[in-house]
Coordinates of C-alpha atoms in Angstrom, one line a residue:
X4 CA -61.2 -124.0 -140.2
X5 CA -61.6 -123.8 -143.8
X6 CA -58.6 -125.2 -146.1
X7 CA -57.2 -123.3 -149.4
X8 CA -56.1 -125.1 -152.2
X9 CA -52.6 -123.0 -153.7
X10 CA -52.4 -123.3 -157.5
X11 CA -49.6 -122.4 -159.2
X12 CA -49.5 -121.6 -162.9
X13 CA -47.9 -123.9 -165.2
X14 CA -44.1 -123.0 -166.0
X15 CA -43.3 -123.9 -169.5
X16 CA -40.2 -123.7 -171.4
X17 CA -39.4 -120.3 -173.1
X18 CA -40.0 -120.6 -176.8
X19 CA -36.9 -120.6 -179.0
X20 CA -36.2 -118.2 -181.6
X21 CA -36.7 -119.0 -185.0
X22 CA -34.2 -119.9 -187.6
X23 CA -33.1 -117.4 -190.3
X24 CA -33.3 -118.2 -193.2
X25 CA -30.1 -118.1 -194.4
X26 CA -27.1 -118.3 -192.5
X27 CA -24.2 -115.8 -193.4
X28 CA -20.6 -115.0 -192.1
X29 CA -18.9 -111.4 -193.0
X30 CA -15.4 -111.6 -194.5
X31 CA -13.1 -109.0 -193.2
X32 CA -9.6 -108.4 -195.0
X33 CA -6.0 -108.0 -193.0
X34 CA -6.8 -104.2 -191.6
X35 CA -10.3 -105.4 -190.6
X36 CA -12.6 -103.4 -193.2
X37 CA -15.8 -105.7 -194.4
X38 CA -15.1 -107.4 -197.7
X39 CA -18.7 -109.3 -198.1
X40 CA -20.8 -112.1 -196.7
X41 CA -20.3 -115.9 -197.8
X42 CA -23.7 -118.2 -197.3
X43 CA -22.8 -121.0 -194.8
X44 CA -24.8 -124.3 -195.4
X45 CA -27.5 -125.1 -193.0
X46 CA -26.7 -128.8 -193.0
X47 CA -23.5 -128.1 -190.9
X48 CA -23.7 -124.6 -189.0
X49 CA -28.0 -124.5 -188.5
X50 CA -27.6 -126.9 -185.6
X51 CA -29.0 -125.8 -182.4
X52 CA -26.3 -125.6 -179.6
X53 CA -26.4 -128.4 -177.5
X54 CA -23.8 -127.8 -174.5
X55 CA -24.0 -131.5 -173.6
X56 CA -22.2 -132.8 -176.6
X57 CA -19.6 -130.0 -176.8
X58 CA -18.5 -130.5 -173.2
X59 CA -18.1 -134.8 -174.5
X60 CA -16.0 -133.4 -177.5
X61 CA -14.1 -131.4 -175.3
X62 CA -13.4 -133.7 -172.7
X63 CA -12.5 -136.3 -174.9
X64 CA -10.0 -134.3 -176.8
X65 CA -8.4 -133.5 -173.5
X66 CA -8.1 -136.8 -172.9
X67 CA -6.6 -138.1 -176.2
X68 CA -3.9 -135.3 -175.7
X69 CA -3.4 -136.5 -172.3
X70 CA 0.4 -137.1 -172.2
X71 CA 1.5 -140.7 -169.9
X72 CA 4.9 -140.1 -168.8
X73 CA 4.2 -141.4 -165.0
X74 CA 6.0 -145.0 -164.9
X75 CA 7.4 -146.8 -162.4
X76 CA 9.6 -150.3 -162.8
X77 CA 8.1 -153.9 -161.0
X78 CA 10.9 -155.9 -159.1
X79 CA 11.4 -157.7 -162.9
X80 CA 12.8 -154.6 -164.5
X81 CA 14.3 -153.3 -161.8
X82 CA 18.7 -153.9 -162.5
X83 CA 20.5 -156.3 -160.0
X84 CA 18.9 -158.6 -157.5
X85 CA 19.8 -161.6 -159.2
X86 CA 22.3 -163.6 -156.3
X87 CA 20.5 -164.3 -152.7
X88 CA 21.3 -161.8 -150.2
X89 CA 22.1 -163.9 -147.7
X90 CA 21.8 -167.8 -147.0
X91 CA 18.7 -169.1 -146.2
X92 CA 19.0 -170.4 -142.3
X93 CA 21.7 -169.7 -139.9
X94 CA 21.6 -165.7 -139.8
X95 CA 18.7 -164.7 -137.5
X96 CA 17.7 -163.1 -140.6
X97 CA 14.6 -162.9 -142.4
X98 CA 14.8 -164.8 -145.4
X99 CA 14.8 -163.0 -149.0
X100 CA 15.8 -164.3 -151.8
X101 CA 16.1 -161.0 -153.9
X102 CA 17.4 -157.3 -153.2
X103 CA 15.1 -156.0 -156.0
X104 CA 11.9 -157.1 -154.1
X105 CA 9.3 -154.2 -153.6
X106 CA 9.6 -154.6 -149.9
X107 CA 13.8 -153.8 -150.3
X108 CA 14.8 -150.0 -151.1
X109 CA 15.4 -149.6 -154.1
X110 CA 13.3 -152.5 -155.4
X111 CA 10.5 -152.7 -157.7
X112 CA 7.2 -151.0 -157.2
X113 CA 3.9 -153.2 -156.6
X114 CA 1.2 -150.7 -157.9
X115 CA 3.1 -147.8 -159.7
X116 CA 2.0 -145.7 -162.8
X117 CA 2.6 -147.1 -166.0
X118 CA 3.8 -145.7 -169.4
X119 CA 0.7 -147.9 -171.4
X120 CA -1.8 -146.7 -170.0
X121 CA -4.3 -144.8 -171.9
X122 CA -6.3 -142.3 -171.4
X123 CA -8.5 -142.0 -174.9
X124 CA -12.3 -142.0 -175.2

């Protein structure tokens, strides 16, 4: 049984356009009639596009406009809680020593949001 040996061609990248020379804008007045052409510099607008860094700007802008309004109180903000519940032995109770615990409703959280945090890049 004789074997074949598959080739496949080689794939290269397609080859990008060049440059003009010159890069232009049209100016258009308020009812939307052409008014001219102004040069734009190369320096800042004959960048190639490169979707990589525009999705990083865009996702870090998000981000700084991120609003944090999420916050939640630990048992050392919470109001109250200040006087023991209840003595410590005697009751049949558990013992506590503060209403404002996380464990108590109406207590502190353990692991809420908070206000500071920050979600800048």
């Amino acid at each position: 049984m004789a074997t074949t040996k598959n080739t496949t061609a080689k794939k290269t990248a397609p080859k990008k356009a060049a440059a003009a020379g010159a890069l232009e804008a049209t100016i258009f007045t308020a009812t939307g009639a052409t008014a001219g052409t102004v040069a734009l510099p190369a320096s800042l607008f004959g960048a190639a596009w490169n979707a990589d860094l525009v999705h990083q700007v865009v996702v870090g802008m998000e981000a700084n406009a991120r609003p944090t309004t999420a916050h939640t109180k630990f048992r050392g903000e919470v109001s109250g809680g200040g006087k023991k519940p209840w003595k410590q032995k005697g009751t049949g109770r558990a013992r506590h020593g503060s209403t404002r615990s996380p464990i108590w409703v109406g207590g502190g959280t353990t692991h809420g949001p908070r206000a500071e945090k920050d979600y800048s890049v």
